[in-house]
Coordinates of C-alpha atoms in Angstrom, one line a residue:
Chain T
X8 CA -0.2 -37.7 -3.7
X9 CA 0.1 -35.8 -6.9
X10 CA -2.9 -33.5 -6.2
X11 CA -1.7 -33.0 -2.7
X12 CA 1.8 -32.0 -3.9
X13 CA 0.5 -29.9 -6.9
X14 CA -1.9 -28.0 -4.4
X15 CA 0.7 -27.3 -2.2
X16 CA 2.6 -26.0 -5.0
X17 CA 0.2 -23.7 -6.3
X18 CA -0.3 -22.2 -3.1
X19 CA 3.1 -21.3 -2.4
X20 CA 4.1 -20.3 -5.7
X21 CA 0.7 -18.0 -5.2
X22 CA 2.2 -16.4 -2.3
X23 CA 5.7 -15.9 -3.7
X24 CA 4.1 -14.2 -6.4
X25 CA 1.9 -12.0 -4.0
X26 CA 4.8 -11.0 -2.2
X27 CA 6.9 -10.0 -5.1
X28 CA 4.7 -7.8 -6.3
X29 CA 5.6 -8.1 -10.1
X30 CA 2.0 -8.8 -11.3
X31 CA -1.7 -7.6 -10.3
X32 CA -2.2 -9.9 -7.6
X33 CA -6.2 -11.0 -9.3
X34 CA -4.1 -12.6 -12.5
X35 CA -2.3 -14.3 -9.6
X36 CA -4.7 -16.0 -8.1
X37 CA -7.1 -16.3 -10.9
X38 CA -4.3 -18.3 -12.9
X39 CA -3.2 -20.1 -9.8
X40 CA -7.2 -21.0 -9.6
X41 CA -7.0 -22.2 -13.0
X42 CA -4.1 -24.1 -12.5
X43 CA -5.8 -25.2 -9.7
X44 CA -8.7 -27.0 -11.4
X45 CA -6.7 -28.3 -14.0
X46 CA -3.6 -29.9 -11.9
X47 CA -5.5 -30.7 -8.8
X48 CA -9.2 -31.6 -9.7
X49 CA -8.5 -33.0 -13.3
X50 CA -5.5 -34.2 -13.4
X51 CA -4.8 -35.4 -10.0
X52 CA -8.0 -36.1 -8.2
X53 CA -10.1 -37.0 -11.0
X54 CA -12.8 -35.4 -9.5
X55 CA -15.2 -33.2 -11.2
X56 CA -17.5 -32.8 -8.5
X57 CA -14.7 -31.1 -6.8
X58 CA -14.7 -28.3 -9.3
X59 CA -18.5 -27.6 -8.9
X60 CA -18.2 -27.7 -5.0
X61 CA -15.0 -25.3 -5.5
X62 CA -16.7 -22.6 -7.5
X63 CA -20.1 -22.9 -5.5
X64 CA -21.6 -21.0 -8.0
X65 CA -25.0 -23.2 -7.2
X66 CA -24.9 -21.7 -3.9
X67 CA -26.1 -18.3 -4.8
X68 CA -29.3 -20.1 -6.7
X69 CA -30.5 -21.6 -3.2
X70 CA -32.5 -19.6 -0.8
X71 CA -30.6 -19.9 2.6
X72 CA -27.8 -17.7 0.7
X73 CA -30.1 -14.6 0.6
X74 CA -32.4 -15.6 3.7
X75 CA -30.7 -17.5 6.6
X76 CA -33.0 -18.1 9.4
X77 CA -30.8 -19.4 12.2
X78 CA -27.3 -19.9 12.5
X79 CA -26.7 -21.0 8.6
X80 CA -23.4 -20.5 7.3
X81 CA -21.7 -20.5 3.6
X82 CA -20.4 -23.3 2.6
X83 CA -17.0 -23.1 3.6
X84 CA -15.3 -25.0 0.9
X85 CA -14.5 -22.9 -2.4
X86 CA -15.4 -19.5 -3.4
X87 CA -17.3 -17.6 -0.8
X88 CA -19.7 -15.5 -2.9
X89 CA -21.4 -14.2 0.0
X90 CA -18.3 -12.4 0.9
X91 CA -17.6 -11.3 -2.8
X92 CA -21.1 -9.7 -2.8
X93 CA -21.2 -8.1 0.2
X94 CA -18.2 -6.6 -0.8
X95 CA -19.2 -5.3 -3.9
X96 CA -22.3 -3.7 -2.3
X97 CA -20.1 -1.6 0.0
X98 CA -18.0 -0.7 -2.3
X99 CA -20.7 0.8 -4.4
X100 CA -22.2 2.5 -1.3
X101 CA -18.6 4.0 -0.7
X102 CA -18.1 5.3 -3.6
X103 CA -21.6 6.8 -3.3
X104 CA -20.3 8.4 -0.2
X105 CA -17.3 9.4 -1.7
X106 CA -18.9 11.3 -4.3
X107 CA -21.2 13.3 -2.2
X108 CA -18.0 14.2 -0.4
X109 CA -19.2 12.7 2.8
X110 CA -15.6 11.9 4.2
X111 CA -14.2 15.5 3.4
X112 CA -16.8 17.1 5.0
X113 CA -16.6 14.8 8.2
X114 CA -12.6 14.8 8.3
X115 CA -13.0 18.8 8.3
X116 CA -15.6 18.8 10.3
X117 CA -14.2 17.3 13.1
X118 CA -10.9 19.5 12.6
X119 CA -12.8 22.5 13.1
X120 CA -14.6 21.2 16.0
X121 CA -11.1 20.2 17.4
X122 CA -10.2 24.0 17.3
X123 CA -7.5 23.3 14.2
X124 CA -4.8 22.0 17.2
X125 CA -2.9 19.4 15.6
X126 CA -2.7 17.4 19.3
X127 CA -6.5 16.9 19.1
X128 CA -6.8 16.5 15.5
X129 CA -4.1 13.8 16.3
X130 CA -6.4 12.1 18.7
X131 CA -9.9 12.4 17.3
X132 CA -8.6 11.3 13.8
X133 CA -7.4 8.4 15.7
X134 CA -10.8 7.9 17.2
X135 CA -12.4 8.5 13.8
X136 CA -10.6 6.3 11.7
X137 CA -11.3 3.4 14.3
X138 CA -15.0 4.1 14.2
X139 CA -15.2 4.6 10.0
X140 CA -13.2 1.7 9.5
X141 CA -15.5 -0.7 12.1
X142 CA -18.6 -0.3 8.9
X143 CA -16.0 0.8 5.7
X144 CA -13.2 -0.7 4.3
X145 CA -9.8 0.7 6.0
X146 CA -8.6 1.7 2.3
X147 CA -11.4 4.2 1.8
X148 CA -10.9 5.6 5.2
X149 CA -7.1 5.8 5.1
X150 CA -7.6 7.2 1.5
X151 CA -9.5 10.4 2.8
X152 CA -8.1 10.6 6.4
X153 CA -4.9 10.5 5.1
X154 CA -5.5 13.1 2.7
X155 CA -7.1 15.5 4.8
X156 CA -4.3 15.3 7.5
X157 CA -2.0 16.3 4.9
X158 CA -3.9 19.3 3.9
X159 CA -4.1 20.3 7.2
X160 CA -0.7 19.7 8.2
X161 CA 0.3 22.2 5.5
X162 CA -2.2 25.0 6.6
X163 CA -1.2 24.3 10.6
X164 CA 2.5 23.9 9.8
X165 CA 2.7 20.0 11.3
X166 CA 3.9 16.9 10.7
X167 CA 1.4 14.8 9.1
X168 CA 3.3 11.4 9.4
X169 CA 2.8 10.5 12.9
X170 CA -1.2 11.4 12.4
X171 CA -1.1 9.2 9.0
X172 CA 0.9 6.3 10.9
X173 CA -1.4 6.3 13.9
X174 CA -4.8 6.6 11.5
X175 CA -3.4 3.8 9.8
X176 CA -2.9 1.6 13.0
X177 CA -6.5 2.7 14.2
X178 CA -8.2 1.7 10.7
X179 CA -6.7 -1.6 11.0
X180 CA -7.8 -2.0 14.8
X181 CA -11.3 -0.4 14.1
X182 CA -11.8 -3.0 11.5
X183 CA -10.7 -6.0 13.5
X184 CA -14.1 -4.6 15.7
X185 CA -16.3 -5.7 13.5
X186 CA -17.8 -8.3 10.9
X187 CA -17.6 -6.1 7.9
X188 CA -14.5 -4.0 9.0
X189 CA -12.1 -6.3 6.9
X190 CA -11.8 -9.0 4.9
X191 CA -10.9 -11.7 7.1
X192 CA -13.6 -11.1 9.2
X193 CA -16.1 -11.3 6.4
X194 CA -14.8 -14.2 5.7
X195 CA -14.7 -15.8 8.8
X196 CA -18.2 -14.6 9.4
X197 CA -19.9 -15.8 6.4
X198 CA -17.6 -19.0 6.5
X199 CA -18.5 -19.8 10.3
X200 CA -22.1 -18.9 10.3
X201 CA -21.2 -15.6 12.7
X202 CA -23.3 -12.4 12.8
X203 CA -22.1 -8.7 13.0
X204 CA -23.1 -8.5 16.8
X205 CA -21.3 -11.8 17.2
X206 CA -18.0 -10.0 16.0
X207 CA -18.9 -6.7 18.1
X208 CA -19.1 -8.4 21.3
X209 CA -16.1 -10.5 21.0
X210 CA -13.6 -8.8 18.6
X211 CA -15.3 -5.4 18.9
X212 CA -14.8 -5.7 23.2
X213 CA -11.0 -6.3 22.5
X214 CA -10.7 -3.6 19.9
X215 CA -11.9 -1.1 22.1
X216 CA -9.7 -2.2 25.1
X217 CA -6.9 -2.1 22.5
X218 CA -8.0 1.4 21.3
X219 CA -7.6 3.1 24.7
X220 CA -3.8 1.4 25.0
X221 CA -3.0 2.2 22.0
X222 CA -4.2 6.4 21.8
X223 CA -2.0 6.4 25.4
X224 CA 0.7 5.0 23.4
X225 CA 0.9 7.0 20.4
X226 CA 0.2 10.2 22.5
X227 CA 3.1 9.4 24.8
X228 CA 5.8 8.4 21.6
X229 CA 4.2 10.4 19.0
X230 CA 2.8 13.8 20.1
X231 CA 6.0 15.5 20.5
X232 CA 6.7 15.2 17.0
X233 CA 3.7 16.6 15.3
X234 CA 4.8 20.5 15.9
X235 CA 7.4 22.4 17.4
X236 CA 6.3 24.9 19.3
X237 CA 7.7 27.9 17.1
X238 CA 5.4 26.8 14.6
X239 CA 2.2 27.0 16.0
X240 CA -0.6 28.7 13.8
X241 CA -3.1 30.8 15.2
X242 CA -6.3 28.7 14.5
X243 CA -8.6 32.3 14.2
X244 CA -6.6 32.6 10.9
X245 CA -7.6 29.3 9.7
X246 CA -10.6 29.7 7.0
X247 CA -11.7 26.5 5.3
X248 CA -14.9 26.2 3.9
X249 CA -16.8 22.8 5.2
X250 CA -20.0 23.4 3.6
X251 CA -21.9 20.5 2.2
X252 CA -21.8 21.4 -1.8
X253 CA -25.1 18.7 -2.9
X254 CA -27.3 18.4 0.2
X255 CA -29.5 16.0 -1.9
X256 CA -26.8 13.5 -2.4
X257 CA -25.3 13.9 0.8
X258 CA -28.1 13.4 2.7
X259 CA -28.9 10.2 0.3
X260 CA -25.5 8.6 1.4
X261 CA -25.9 9.2 5.0
X262 CA -29.3 7.6 5.2
X263 CA -27.8 4.4 3.0
X264 CA -24.9 4.5 5.4
X265 CA -27.0 4.6 8.5
X266 CA -29.8 2.0 6.7
X267 CA -26.5 -0.2 6.1
X268 CA -25.2 0.2 9.8
X269 CA -28.9 -0.9 10.9
X270 CA -29.2 -3.9 8.3
X271 CA -26.0 -4.9 9.8
X272 CA -26.5 -4.8 13.3
X273 CA -29.6 -6.7 12.8
X274 CA -29.0 -9.3 10.4
X275 CA -29.1 -11.9 12.9
X276 CA -32.5 -10.9 13.8
X277 CA -33.8 -10.4 10.6
X278 CA -32.3 -13.3 8.7
X279 CA -31.0 -11.2 6.1
X280 CA -27.4 -12.6 4.8
X281 CA -24.5 -10.4 4.1
X282 CA -25.4 -10.9 0.7
X283 CA -28.6 -9.5 0.5
X284 CA -27.3 -6.6 2.4
X285 CA -24.7 -6.2 -0.1
X286 CA -27.1 -6.2 -2.9
X287 CA -29.8 -4.0 -1.4
X288 CA -27.0 -1.3 -0.3
X289 CA -25.9 -1.4 -3.9
X290 CA -29.0 -1.0 -5.4
X291 CA -30.4 1.8 -3.4
X292 CA -27.1 3.6 -3.9
X293 CA -27.3 3.2 -7.9
X294 CA -30.5 4.1 -7.8
X295 CA -30.0 7.3 -5.6
X296 CA -27.2 8.2 -7.9
X297 CA -29.2 8.0 -11.0
X298 CA -27.0 9.3 -13.9
X299 CA -24.0 9.0 -11.6
X300 CA -24.3 5.2 -11.2
X301 CA -22.5 4.2 -14.1
X302 CA -19.7 6.4 -12.6
X303 CA -20.0 4.7 -9.3
X304 CA -19.7 1.0 -11.0
X305 CA -17.1 2.0 -13.2
X306 CA -15.0 3.1 -9.7
X307 CA -15.4 -0.1 -7.8
X308 CA -12.2 -2.3 -6.9
X309 CA -13.5 -5.4 -9.3
X310 CA -9.2 -6.3 -8.9
X311 CA -10.0 -7.2 -5.6
X312 CA -13.1 -9.2 -6.1
X313 CA -11.2 -11.2 -8.7
X314 CA -8.5 -11.8 -6.3
X315 CA -10.9 -13.4 -3.8
X316 CA -12.4 -15.7 -6.6
X317 CA -9.0 -17.0 -7.5
X318 CA -8.1 -17.1 -4.1
X319 CA -10.7 -19.1 -3.1
X320 CA -10.4 -21.4 -5.7
X321 CA -6.8 -22.3 -4.5
X322 CA -7.6 -22.5 -0.9
X323 CA -10.1 -24.8 -1.8
X324 CA -7.5 -27.5 -3.6
X325 CA -5.7 -27.4 -0.2
X326 CA -9.2 -28.2 1.7
X327 CA -10.6 -30.8 -0.9
X328 CA -7.1 -32.8 -0.8
X329 CA -6.9 -32.7 2.7
X330 CA -3.9 -30.4 3.2
X331 CA -5.5 -28.1 5.7
X332 CA -6.3 -31.1 7.6
X333 CA -2.7 -32.3 7.9
X334 CA -1.8 -28.6 9.1
X335 CA -4.4 -28.8 11.8
X336 CA -3.2 -31.8 13.0
X337 CA 0.3 -30.6 13.0
X338 CA -0.9 -27.6 15.0
X339 CA -2.8 -29.9 17.5
X340 CA 0.7 -32.0 18.0
X341 CA 2.7 -29.0 18.7
X342 CA 0.6 -27.9 21.3
X343 CA 0.3 -30.9 23.3
X344 CA -3.8 -30.3 22.8
X345 CA -3.6 -27.5 25.3
X346 CA -6.1 -24.9 24.3
X347 CA -4.2 -21.9 25.6
X348 CA -1.0 -22.9 23.7
X349 CA -3.2 -23.6 20.7
X350 CA -4.8 -19.9 21.0
X351 CA -1.3 -18.4 21.6
X352 CA -0.1 -20.2 18.2
X353 CA -2.9 -19.4 16.3
X354 CA -2.6 -15.6 17.3
X355 CA 0.9 -15.4 17.0
X356 CA 1.6 -17.1 13.6
X357 CA -1.2 -15.3 11.9
X358 CA -0.3 -11.6 13.3
X359 CA 3.3 -12.4 12.2
X360 CA 2.1 -14.0 8.7
X361 CA -0.4 -11.2 8.3
X362 CA 2.8 -8.6 8.7
X363 CA 4.3 -9.9 5.6
X364 CA 1.9 -11.6 3.3
X365 CA -1.6 -10.7 2.5
X366 CA -3.7 -11.2 5.6
X367 CA -7.0 -12.2 3.2
X368 CA -5.5 -15.5 1.6
X369 CA -4.0 -16.3 5.3
X370 CA -7.2 -16.1 7.1
X371 CA -9.1 -17.9 4.3
X372 CA -6.5 -20.6 4.5
X373 CA -6.9 -20.8 8.3
X374 CA -10.5 -21.2 8.4
X375 CA -10.8 -25.2 7.4
X376 CA -7.7 -25.6 9.6
X377 CA -9.5 -24.1 12.8
X378 CA -12.5 -25.8 12.2
X379 CA -10.4 -29.1 11.6
X380 CA -8.5 -28.3 15.3
X381 CA -12.3 -27.6 16.9
X382 CA -13.6 -31.1 15.5
X383 CA -10.4 -32.9 16.7
X384 CA -9.1 -31.2 19.8
X385 CA -12.6 -29.9 21.4
X386 CA -11.1 -26.5 21.5
X387 CA -14.4 -24.1 20.8
X388 CA -14.4 -22.9 17.3
X389 CA -16.0 -19.4 18.7
X390 CA -12.2 -18.7 20.6
X391 CA -10.1 -19.8 17.8
X392 CA -12.2 -17.6 15.1
X393 CA -11.8 -14.8 17.2
X394 CA -8.2 -15.4 17.8
X395 CA -7.7 -15.8 14.0
X396 CA -9.5 -12.7 13.2
X397 CA -7.6 -10.2 15.7
X398 CA -4.4 -12.1 14.9
X399 CA -4.6 -11.4 11.3
X400 CA -6.3 -8.1 11.3
X401 CA -3.8 -6.7 14.0
X402 CA -0.8 -8.4 12.8
X403 CA -0.9 -6.6 9.3
X404 CA -0.2 -3.3 10.9
X405 CA 3.2 -4.3 12.0
X406 CA 4.8 -3.5 8.7
X407 CA 4.1 -1.2 5.8
X408 CA 2.8 -4.1 3.6
X409 CA 1.0 -6.3 6.2
X410 CA -2.6 -4.4 5.7
X411 CA -3.9 -2.8 2.2
X412 CA -4.6 0.6 4.7
X413 CA -1.0 0.8 5.3
X414 CA 0.2 0.9 1.9
X415 CA -2.7 3.1 1.0
X416 CA -1.8 5.6 3.9
X417 CA 2.1 5.7 2.8
X418 CA 1.0 6.1 -1.0
X419 CA -0.9 9.1 -0.2
X420 CA 2.1 10.6 2.4
X421 CA 4.8 9.7 0.0
X422 CA 3.3 11.2 -2.9
X423 CA 2.9 14.2 -1.1
X424 CA 6.6 14.2 -0.2
X425 CA 6.4 12.8 3.0
X426 CA 8.2 9.6 2.4
X427 CA 7.8 6.8 4.9
X428 CA 10.0 4.0 4.9
X429 CA 10.2 0.3 6.7
X430 CA 12.2 1.6 9.6
X431 CA 10.1 4.7 10.5
X432 CA 7.2 2.5 9.7
X433 CA 8.3 0.0 12.0
X434 CA 10.0 2.1 14.8
X435 CA 6.4 3.6 15.5
X436 CA 3.6 0.6 14.7
X437 CA 5.4 -2.5 15.6
X438 CA 5.9 -1.8 19.1
X439 CA 1.9 -0.8 19.0
X440 CA 1.2 -4.1 17.2
X441 CA 2.9 -6.1 19.7
X442 CA 1.2 -4.1 22.6
X443 CA -2.4 -4.9 21.1
X444 CA -1.7 -8.7 20.3
X445 CA -0.6 -9.0 24.2
X446 CA -3.9 -7.3 25.3
X447 CA -5.8 -9.6 23.2
X448 CA -4.1 -12.4 24.2
X449 CA -4.6 -11.7 27.8
X450 CA -8.4 -10.8 27.3
X451 CA -9.0 -13.9 25.1
X452 CA -7.4 -15.7 27.8
X453 CA -9.3 -14.2 30.8
X454 CA -12.5 -14.2 29.0
X455 CA -12.8 -17.7 27.1
X456 CA -11.0 -19.6 29.5
Chain Z
X7 CA 16.4 31.3 -27.2
X8 CA 14.0 28.3 -27.8
X9 CA 13.5 25.5 -24.9
X10 CA 16.0 22.8 -24.3
X11 CA 16.4 20.4 -22.0
X12 CA 19.9 18.2 -21.6
X13 CA 19.1 15.1 -19.6
X14 CA 22.3 13.8 -18.8
X15 CA 23.0 9.9 -17.4
X16 CA 26.1 8.7 -16.1
X17 CA 28.5 6.1 -14.5
X18 CA 29.3 6.5 -10.9
X19 CA 33.1 7.9 -11.4
X20 CA 32.8 9.2 -14.6
X21 CA 32.9 12.6 -13.9
X22 CA 28.9 13.0 -15.7
X23 CA 28.1 15.4 -13.0
X24 CA 30.9 17.8 -13.2
X25 CA 30.5 17.7 -16.4
X26 CA 27.2 18.7 -16.3
X27 CA 27.8 21.2 -13.8
X28 CA 30.1 22.7 -16.3
X29 CA 27.5 22.7 -18.8
X30 CA 25.3 24.6 -16.4
X31 CA 27.1 27.4 -15.7
X32 CA 28.2 27.9 -19.4
X33 CA 25.0 27.8 -21.0
X34 CA 23.7 29.9 -18.2
X35 CA 20.7 27.2 -17.4
X36 CA 19.6 25.6 -13.8
X37 CA 21.0 22.2 -12.9
X38 CA 18.5 19.6 -11.2
X39 CA 19.8 17.0 -9.3
X40 CA 19.0 15.7 -5.3
X41 CA 19.0 19.9 -5.4
X42 CA 14.9 19.1 -6.0
X43 CA 14.4 17.2 -3.3
X44 CA 15.6 20.4 -1.1
X45 CA 12.8 22.2 -2.5
X46 CA 10.2 19.9 -1.6
X47 CA 11.4 19.2 1.8
X48 CA 11.3 23.3 2.4
X49 CA 8.0 23.2 1.2
X50 CA 6.6 20.3 3.5
X51 CA 9.0 21.7 6.2
X52 CA 10.6 18.3 6.9
X53 CA 14.6 17.4 7.0
X54 CA 15.8 17.1 3.4
X55 CA 17.5 13.8 4.8
X56 CA 14.2 12.1 5.0
X57 CA 13.7 12.1 1.4
X58 CA 17.5 12.3 0.3
X59 CA 17.5 8.5 2.0
X60 CA 15.2 7.4 -0.8
X61 CA 16.9 9.1 -3.9
X62 CA 17.7 7.1 -6.8
X63 CA 16.8 3.9 -5.4
X64 CA 15.2 1.1 -6.6
X65 CA 12.2 -0.5 -4.7
X66 CA 12.6 -3.3 -2.3
X67 CA 11.1 -6.2 -3.9
X68 CA 9.5 -8.7 -1.8
X69 CA 9.1 -5.9 0.7
X70 CA 6.9 -3.8 -1.4
X71 CA 3.2 -4.2 -2.0
X72 CA 1.0 -2.6 -4.5
X73 CA -2.8 -1.9 -3.6
X74 CA -5.4 -0.4 -6.2
X75 CA -2.1 1.5 -7.9
X76 CA -0.8 2.5 -4.6
X77 CA 3.0 1.2 -4.1
X78 CA 3.9 1.0 -0.5
X79 CA 7.6 1.7 -1.6
X80 CA 8.9 4.9 -0.5
X81 CA 11.8 5.2 -3.2
X82 CA 8.6 4.7 -5.8
X83 CA 7.2 8.2 -4.0
X84 CA 10.7 9.9 -4.2
X85 CA 11.3 9.0 -8.0
X86 CA 7.6 9.9 -8.7
X87 CA 8.4 13.4 -6.9
X88 CA 11.4 14.2 -8.9
X89 CA 9.5 12.9 -12.0
X90 CA 6.7 15.2 -11.6
X91 CA 9.2 18.4 -10.8
X92 CA 11.3 18.0 -14.0
X93 CA 7.5 17.4 -16.1
X94 CA 6.5 20.6 -14.3
X95 CA 9.8 22.2 -15.0
X96 CA 9.8 21.0 -18.8
X97 CA 5.7 22.4 -19.5
X98 CA 6.9 25.6 -18.1
X99 CA 8.9 25.8 -20.7
X100 CA 12.1 26.2 -18.6
X101 CA 15.6 25.4 -20.2
X102 CA 17.6 23.2 -17.6
X103 CA 19.9 20.0 -16.9
X104 CA 18.5 17.2 -15.1
X105 CA 21.3 14.5 -14.0
X106 CA 20.0 11.1 -13.7
X107 CA 16.4 10.3 -12.5
X108 CA 15.4 8.6 -15.8
X109 CA 15.2 12.0 -17.2
X110 CA 16.0 10.8 -20.8
X111 CA 12.7 8.6 -20.2
X112 CA 10.5 10.6 -18.5
X113 CA 11.0 13.9 -20.8
X114 CA 11.2 12.0 -24.0
X115 CA 8.7 13.5 -26.9
X116 CA 10.1 17.1 -25.9
X117 CA 11.2 18.8 -28.9
X118 CA 14.3 20.6 -27.2
X119 CA 15.6 17.4 -25.2
X120 CA 19.1 16.4 -25.8
X121 CA 19.8 12.8 -24.1
X122 CA 23.4 11.9 -23.2
X123 CA 24.9 9.2 -21.2
X124 CA 28.6 9.5 -20.0
X125 CA 30.5 6.3 -19.0
X126 CA 33.9 5.9 -18.3
X127 CA 37.2 3.1 -18.3
X128 CA 37.1 1.5 -15.2
X129 CA 40.6 2.0 -14.2
X130 CA 40.1 6.0 -14.7
X131 CA 36.8 5.9 -12.8
X132 CA 38.5 4.3 -10.1
X133 CA 41.7 6.5 -10.0
X134 CA 39.0 9.7 -10.0
X135 CA 37.1 8.1 -6.9
X136 CA 40.3 7.2 -5.2
X137 CA 41.6 10.9 -5.6
X138 CA 38.1 12.5 -4.6
X139 CA 37.3 10.7 -1.6
X140 CA 40.6 9.5 -0.1
X141 CA 40.0 5.7 -0.5
X142 CA 42.0 2.4 -1.5
X143 CA 41.6 1.2 -4.9
X144 CA 39.6 -1.7 -3.5
X145 CA 37.5 0.4 -1.6
X146 CA 37.0 3.0 -4.6
X147 CA 35.9 0.1 -7.0
X148 CA 33.5 -1.6 -4.4
X149 CA 32.0 1.9 -3.9
X150 CA 32.0 2.1 -7.8
X151 CA 30.4 -0.8 -8.7
X152 CA 27.4 -0.6 -5.5
X153 CA 26.5 2.8 -6.7
X154 CA 26.2 1.6 -10.3
X155 CA 24.4 -1.6 -9.4
X156 CA 22.0 1.0 -7.3
X157 CA 21.6 3.7 -10.4
X158 CA 21.0 0.6 -12.9
X159 CA 18.2 -0.9 -10.6
X160 CA 16.7 2.2 -10.1
X161 CA 16.8 3.3 -13.5
X162 CA 15.5 0.0 -14.8
X163 CA 12.4 -0.1 -12.6
X164 CA 11.0 2.7 -14.0
X165 CA 12.1 2.7 -18.0
X166 CA 11.5 0.3 -20.3
X167 CA 14.8 0.5 -22.0
X168 CA 18.0 0.0 -19.9
X169 CA 20.4 2.1 -18.3
X170 CA 23.3 2.7 -20.5
X171 CA 21.5 1.1 -23.6
X172 CA 22.7 3.3 -26.6
X173 CA 19.3 3.3 -28.1
X174 CA 17.9 5.3 -25.0
X175 CA 20.5 8.4 -25.8
X176 CA 21.4 11.0 -28.4
X177 CA 25.2 10.9 -27.2
X178 CA 27.3 8.5 -25.7
X179 CA 30.7 9.2 -24.8
X180 CA 33.4 7.9 -22.8
X181 CA 34.9 10.4 -20.3
X182 CA 38.0 8.6 -19.8
X183 CA 39.3 9.2 -23.8
X184 CA 39.2 13.0 -23.3
X185 CA 38.8 14.2 -19.6
X186 CA 36.6 15.9 -18.0
X187 CA 37.0 19.4 -19.3
X188 CA 37.4 18.5 -22.9
X189 CA 34.5 16.1 -23.0
X190 CA 32.4 18.8 -21.6
X191 CA 33.8 21.5 -24.3
X192 CA 32.9 18.3 -26.7
X193 CA 29.3 17.7 -25.5
X194 CA 28.7 21.6 -25.1
X195 CA 29.4 21.9 -28.7
X196 CA 27.1 19.2 -29.6
X197 CA 24.5 20.4 -27.6
X198 CA 24.6 24.3 -29.3
X199 CA 24.5 22.5 -32.5
X200 CA 21.3 20.8 -31.6
X201 CA 19.6 23.9 -30.1
X202 CA 20.8 25.7 -33.0
X203 CA 19.4 23.1 -35.7
X204 CA 16.1 23.3 -33.6
X205 CA 16.0 26.7 -34.0
X206 CA 15.9 26.5 -37.7

């Protein structure tokens, strides 16, 4: 009992500290991870095997970690090293692309193709945001899109806030479409053994339908707030240089990016795991970067990777002590075994929780719960996995603190003198979140029942 | 004349802002307060109220998140814009008065900086607020309490030294003792002496 109580106290404390945002989040999860090892595994369970299982370092040295012929999946218990290694690889690749000015070039090129018309840019950047976020982390997507939007707004005299808000939303939506789009999806995919294509044809299809609804919704609600007719600037007077600075560097980063996409799309066929793809992509990027390699490595977001490690240990504590099983039983009980109610609970609870707390720890906690639910109630695990992915990815859009892309977009705008408060944010994006959740729920009901 | 900057903090109702305005006129230097945001609003073509609503307010704890050093707090962003603004003015060599906005901390280290905090007696401050805003004594005290609470939270979230802590200021004065005009005279003579010594 002591172990269970300690696991819950540490988990709740970790969440509270993350929400309070007083300390760097990686210190919070790592500190709580150490507490879990000491109080849950050693003092509570007297189980040293559980520590090894949770740290899961041994997994890295097994062939199936790097090459999986079938539907092999990472051990769901403990640290999901595949996620961490894959994220590291993608971070290195994205830094290489940023160094080559890939994103600046792409954004400015599209603005030019759109004839520097603010409304066309508004719509085009929504689509661009969703497409890029399918393959690249949404923080990077928004970091560049928001900066370019502000640059264009000053030149073309339009209000960048509606554009940035719509870009944030579409980045989160695009991220839900693929296995590598949003960290919860990577965790779900690697833990439950789903492929890139599995995500694309399930959450991807839902995201595609939702994107159409969202573009129409944002066009109706926000397009009139972008520019007053009297501020219209003649596009002919705009002169922006969209030339590529270093063609070799640019070509290399583009080829690596396309290669990564191909590897991800085909990984179910090739048997290469996401960890292998991560290592490959990072290695090629660093080789291509040459002397700039240390610079790229320095820029990698190690804080997030450490945050993941600590988080997995804390969730491992909950799992080892059987607390998550109790939660799963509770969900099964209140839904009365009705699959549709269960799906609705998972979708809306995931979305509401993700709107206020980091969706990564929430998703990591929910995975063992849905596994347990699938085993005890017979509701297909796949359906619950897609529901969990959509709920956590989309729910995060509802508030300024729900997802990393929101924070970065708001910060980029705020630093340039366009502050976005809770009121302004939620007024525009909370209804859109509800629309997408309803569309997704209907899609799930129609497709899987 | 060598550059000098006055960073003046104040309690609500103490007349600190009025004193700063008079000093600005007497010394012939610009005064920066919330007007900094009007310039930013004009540059960005937005309504200045969009910025003022977050002025001198602390972040909402529990409703703010930080990702890779980026904060979601609009209050933090507006504060940072103002800090950058006054740092820019200081770098350009301009002499000016900055009211509030953690000026004494943000500009710490500038040679010509004079830091002042104006406080006041509760009753005198309440009476002044009643007179200026046509409020009852109870309403005035509530307004005073709320404003000071916000200023304190704002200041302390951006500064290691607490708001009104004597160690952060060169001069800490109670405006209720001499009244607004005489306190202004007193501060002016103090500032002029500082300027003179700084030039020597």
